[in-house]
Amino acid sequence: MSTPSPAIVMHDVVKRFGDTVAVDGLRLEVPTGQCMGLLGPNGAGKSTTMRLLTGQAHPTSGTIEVLGLPVPKRSKQARARMGVVPQEERPEDQLTCREQIRVWATLFRVPRAQRAAAVDRALAIAKLSSRADDRIKTLSGGMKRRLLIGRALVHGPELMLLDEPTVGLDPQVRQELWSLIDDLRNSGVTVLMSTHYIEEAERLADSVAIMNHGRVVALGSPMELLTAHAGTEAVEFYGPPERLAEVERVVAETGLPTRRNGPAVSVLRAEGLPTSVLDRLGQGTRRAATLEDVFVLLTGEDLE
């Protein structure tokens, strides 16, 4: 059985806005049927990447294929086969949930005979069937985000692009949306999701692309990234600035990586930390290495 072609292929993509380079030689492949997380700080190029994939922005150079179609040349055909949930968009408050999704079904040319069933299915996926005939202005922020996802699914897309899908939502609502996104992946829909929540990428993504300054600086499953960059264990040492500087100096002699973590220094790959170093510095506090360790090590940025 042959392996399906990637749903997204970006090769040496550059996007400039005047003197600003938003995307800088980006290379990325998203396997069909998987969820990939784009993880990066604000300004890393995640949202610009999403706009390039939908044809809303055109690359300065490089090539893009979405579902086998060259973009932006055939972006209209590609958009017809994908669902898009932008970072900032508010559905029309005066419409009901059913009316909003019905409008989207018409725009995406869902056949009239199938339209009512498609709308009902989208409402069910978004867990809004009981609110179908309520005006959107009565919904909570989390419900509105679910509505946007349901709306994007009404035409049965093969690919979903989610740009910061849970930004600004409280943790409980965020977890509700995580369940919805996980259901999408399990149903076979390819998902590309940009986020700056590390836990979101860890929980949902089959693979994670860490972006910084417009390019991918690391790519792999969360476990692969941990193995490659942070190991399995970390040791944290606490104290005043001079104490933390001493820890960094001593550990640097071993070649092991460290990161500042608030009032502490975390030593990564600590499973390989020599006993002699622990005798000099003390035992510290041991914990499992995390994807956050990898992110900070590679980008120098702290995320939520």
mmCIF file of N, CA and C in Angstrom, residues 222-273:
data_model
loop_
_atom_site.group_PDB
_atom_site.id
_atom_site.type_symbol
_atom_site.label_atom_id
_atom_site.label_comp_id
_atom_site.label_asym_id
_atom_site.label_seq_id
_atom_site.Cartn_x
_atom_site.Cartn_y
_atom_site.Cartn_z
ATOM 1 N N PRO A 222 6.555 15.065 19.634
ATOM 2 C CA PRO A 222 7.026 15.587 20.925
ATOM 3 C C PRO A 222 8.113 14.715 21.543
ATOM 4 N N MET A 223 7.977 13.391 21.463
ATOM 5 C CA MET A 223 8.988 12.513 22.042
ATOM 6 C C MET A 223 10.304 12.596 21.282
ATOM 7 N N GLU A 224 10.224 12.692 19.946
ATOM 8 C CA GLU A 224 11.454 12.820 19.159
ATOM 9 C C GLU A 224 12.184 14.114 19.484
ATOM 10 N N LEU A 225 11.438 15.196 19.670
ATOM 11 C CA LEU A 225 12.066 16.471 20.000
ATOM 12 C C LEU A 225 12.721 16.414 21.379
ATOM 13 N N LEU A 226 12.046 15.769 22.322
ATOM 14 C CA LEU A 226 12.645 15.612 23.647
ATOM 15 C C LEU A 226 13.931 14.805 23.567
ATOM 16 N N THR A 227 13.901 13.699 22.862
ATOM 17 C CA THR A 227 15.076 12.833 22.755
ATOM 18 C C THR A 227 16.240 13.570 22.109
ATOM 19 N N ALA A 228 15.933 14.351 21.077
ATOM 20 C CA ALA A 228 16.992 15.018 20.318
ATOM 21 C C ALA A 228 17.592 16.202 21.064
ATOM 22 N N HIS A 229 16.793 16.900 21.881
ATOM 23 C CA HIS A 229 17.257 18.177 22.416
ATOM 24 C C HIS A 229 17.305 18.278 23.942
ATOM 25 N N ALA A 230 16.465 17.546 24.645
ATOM 26 C CA ALA A 230 16.386 17.749 26.097
ATOM 27 C C ALA A 230 16.602 16.499 26.921
ATOM 28 N N GLY A 231 16.596 15.326 26.294
ATOM 29 C CA GLY A 231 16.735 14.098 27.045
ATOM 30 C C GLY A 231 15.468 13.758 27.813
ATOM 31 N N THR A 232 15.609 12.947 28.820
ATOM 32 C CA THR A 232 14.437 12.476 29.570
ATOM 33 C C THR A 232 14.281 13.145 30.926
ATOM 34 N N GLU A 233 15.359 13.725 31.436
ATOM 35 C CA GLU A 233 15.321 14.225 32.807
ATOM 36 C C GLU A 233 15.984 15.592 32.901
ATOM 37 N N ALA A 234 15.466 16.417 33.799
ATOM 38 C CA ALA A 234 16.065 17.717 34.101
ATOM 39 C C ALA A 234 16.268 17.822 35.606
ATOM 40 N N VAL A 235 17.263 18.623 35.996
ATOM 41 C CA VAL A 235 17.487 18.926 37.407
ATOM 42 C C VAL A 235 17.470 20.433 37.552
ATOM 43 N N GLU A 236 16.682 20.942 38.506
ATOM 44 C CA GLU A 236 16.576 22.377 38.732
ATOM 45 C C GLU A 236 17.339 22.774 39.989
ATOM 46 N N PHE A 237 18.099 23.856 39.839
ATOM 47 C CA PHE A 237 18.833 24.426 40.966
ATOM 48 C C PHE A 237 18.312 25.837 41.214
ATOM 49 N N TYR A 238 18.021 26.144 42.472
ATOM 50 C CA TYR A 238 17.458 27.439 42.854
ATOM 51 C C TYR A 238 18.487 28.247 43.622
ATOM 52 N N GLY A 239 18.283 29.570 43.621
ATOM 53 C CA GLY A 239 19.150 30.418 44.417
ATOM 54 C C GLY A 239 19.264 31.807 43.843
ATOM 55 N N PRO A 240 20.087 32.646 44.461
ATOM 56 C CA PRO A 240 20.301 34.013 43.959
ATOM 57 C C PRO A 240 21.071 33.992 42.650
ATOM 58 N N PRO A 241 21.145 35.145 41.951
ATOM 59 C CA PRO A 241 21.784 35.193 40.630
ATOM 60 C C PRO A 241 23.200 34.614 40.603
ATOM 61 N N GLU A 242 24.005 34.889 41.640
ATOM 62 C CA GLU A 242 25.372 34.372 41.632
ATOM 63 C C GLU A 242 25.407 32.847 41.737
ATOM 64 N N ARG A 243 24.441 32.293 42.453
ATOM 65 C CA ARG A 243 24.338 30.830 42.564
ATOM 66 C C ARG A 243 23.960 30.232 41.200
ATOM 67 N N LEU A 244 22.998 30.845 40.520
ATOM 68 C CA LEU A 244 22.582 30.342 39.218
ATOM 69 C C LEU A 244 23.716 30.447 38.204
ATOM 70 N N ALA A 245 24.479 31.537 38.272
ATOM 71 C CA ALA A 245 25.612 31.695 37.367
ATOM 72 C C ALA A 245 26.666 30.623 37.621
ATOM 73 N N GLU A 246 26.865 30.265 38.893
ATOM 74 C CA GLU A 246 27.829 29.205 39.225
ATOM 75 C C GLU A 246 27.372 27.869 38.644
ATOM 76 N N VAL A 247 26.062 27.570 38.764
ATOM 77 C CA VAL A 247 25.533 26.319 38.207
ATOM 78 C C VAL A 247 25.778 26.272 36.702
ATOM 79 N N GLU A 248 25.470 27.363 36.022
ATOM 80 C CA GLU A 248 25.670 27.398 34.568
ATOM 81 C C GLU A 248 27.139 27.197 34.208
ATOM 82 N N ARG A 249 28.046 27.808 34.971
ATOM 83 C CA ARG A 249 29.474 27.689 34.677
ATOM 84 C C ARG A 249 29.958 26.254 34.870
ATOM 85 N N VAL A 250 29.538 25.637 35.972
ATOM 86 C CA VAL A 250 29.982 24.275 36.269
ATOM 87 C C VAL A 250 29.411 23.285 35.252
ATOM 88 N N VAL A 251 28.128 23.439 34.934
ATOM 89 C CA VAL A 251 27.489 22.504 33.994
ATOM 90 C C VAL A 251 28.046 22.677 32.589
ATOM 91 N N ALA A 252 28.410 23.914 32.226
ATOM 92 C CA ALA A 252 28.973 24.157 30.890
ATOM 93 C C ALA A 252 30.206 23.298 30.661
ATOM 94 N N GLU A 253 30.950 22.986 31.709
ATOM 95 C CA GLU A 253 32.149 22.151 31.583
ATOM 96 C C GLU A 253 31.812 20.734 31.144
ATOM 97 N N THR A 254 30.578 20.307 31.395
ATOM 98 C CA THR A 254 30.163 18.947 31.020
ATOM 99 C C THR A 254 29.611 18.881 29.602
ATOM 100 N N GLY A 255 29.271 20.057 29.012
ATOM 101 C CA GLY A 255 28.676 20.078 27.678
ATOM 102 C C GLY A 255 27.175 19.868 27.667
ATOM 103 N N LEU A 256 26.548 19.769 28.838
ATOM 104 C CA LEU A 256 25.109 19.590 28.902
ATOM 105 C C LEU A 256 24.401 20.940 28.775
ATOM 106 N N PRO A 257 23.221 20.985 28.154
ATOM 107 C CA PRO A 257 22.500 22.259 27.992
ATOM 108 C C PRO A 257 21.799 22.682 29.276
ATOM 109 N N THR A 258 21.648 23.994 29.445
ATOM 110 C CA THR A 258 20.893 24.548 30.568
ATOM 111 C C THR A 258 19.930 25.605 30.044
ATOM 112 N N ARG A 259 18.896 25.900 30.854
ATOM 113 C CA ARG A 259 17.975 26.993 30.547
ATOM 114 C C ARG A 259 17.572 27.656 31.846
ATOM 115 N N ARG A 260 17.398 28.973 31.788
ATOM 116 C CA ARG A 260 16.858 29.689 32.944
ATOM 117 C C ARG A 260 15.367 29.441 33.018
ATOM 118 N N ASN A 261 14.865 29.258 34.212
ATOM 119 C CA ASN A 261 13.459 28.953 34.435
ATOM 120 C C ASN A 261 12.999 29.729 35.662
ATOM 121 N N GLY A 262 12.729 31.045 35.452
ATOM 122 C CA GLY A 262 12.360 31.877 36.585
ATOM 123 C C GLY A 262 13.520 31.980 37.559
ATOM 124 N N PRO A 263 13.312 31.628 38.838
ATOM 125 C CA PRO A 263 14.379 31.738 39.837
ATOM 126 C C PRO A 263 15.291 30.515 39.873
ATOM 127 N N ALA A 264 15.320 29.747 38.783
ATOM 128 C CA ALA A 264 16.082 28.506 38.770
ATOM 129 C C ALA A 264 16.845 28.361 37.454
ATOM 130 N N VAL A 265 17.834 27.475 37.475
ATOM 131 C CA VAL A 265 18.490 27.001 36.263
ATOM 132 C C VAL A 265 18.145 25.530 36.115
ATOM 133 N N SER A 266 17.628 25.167 34.949
ATOM 134 C CA SER A 266 17.331 23.765 34.670
ATOM 135 C C SER A 266 18.467 23.170 33.847
ATOM 136 N N VAL A 267 18.993 22.057 34.314
ATOM 137 C CA VAL A 267 20.005 21.316 33.569
ATOM 138 C C VAL A 267 19.291 20.214 32.798
ATOM 139 N N LEU A 268 19.409 20.246 31.458
ATOM 140 C CA LEU A 268 18.755 19.260 30.622
ATOM 141 C C LEU A 268 19.692 18.071 30.360
ATOM 142 N N ARG A 269 19.099 16.977 29.887
ATOM 143 C CA ARG A 269 19.836 15.713 29.726
ATOM 144 C C ARG A 269 20.504 15.318 31.049
ATOM 145 N N ALA A 270 19.791 15.590 32.132
ATOM 146 C CA ALA A 270 20.382 15.390 33.459
ATOM 147 C C ALA A 270 20.608 13.921 33.789
ATOM 148 N N GLU A 271 20.027 13.020 33.008
ATOM 149 C CA GLU A 271 20.323 11.604 33.209
ATOM 150 C C GLU A 271 21.813 11.329 32.970
ATOM 151 N N GLY A 272 22.483 12.246 32.244
ATOM 152 C CA GLY A 272 23.914 12.096 31.996
ATOM 153 C C GLY A 272 24.777 13.001 32.858
ATOM 154 N N LEU A 273 24.194 13.618 33.872
ATOM 155 C CA LEU A 273 24.950 14.542 34.715
ATOM 156 C C LEU A 273 25.880 13.753 35.642
#
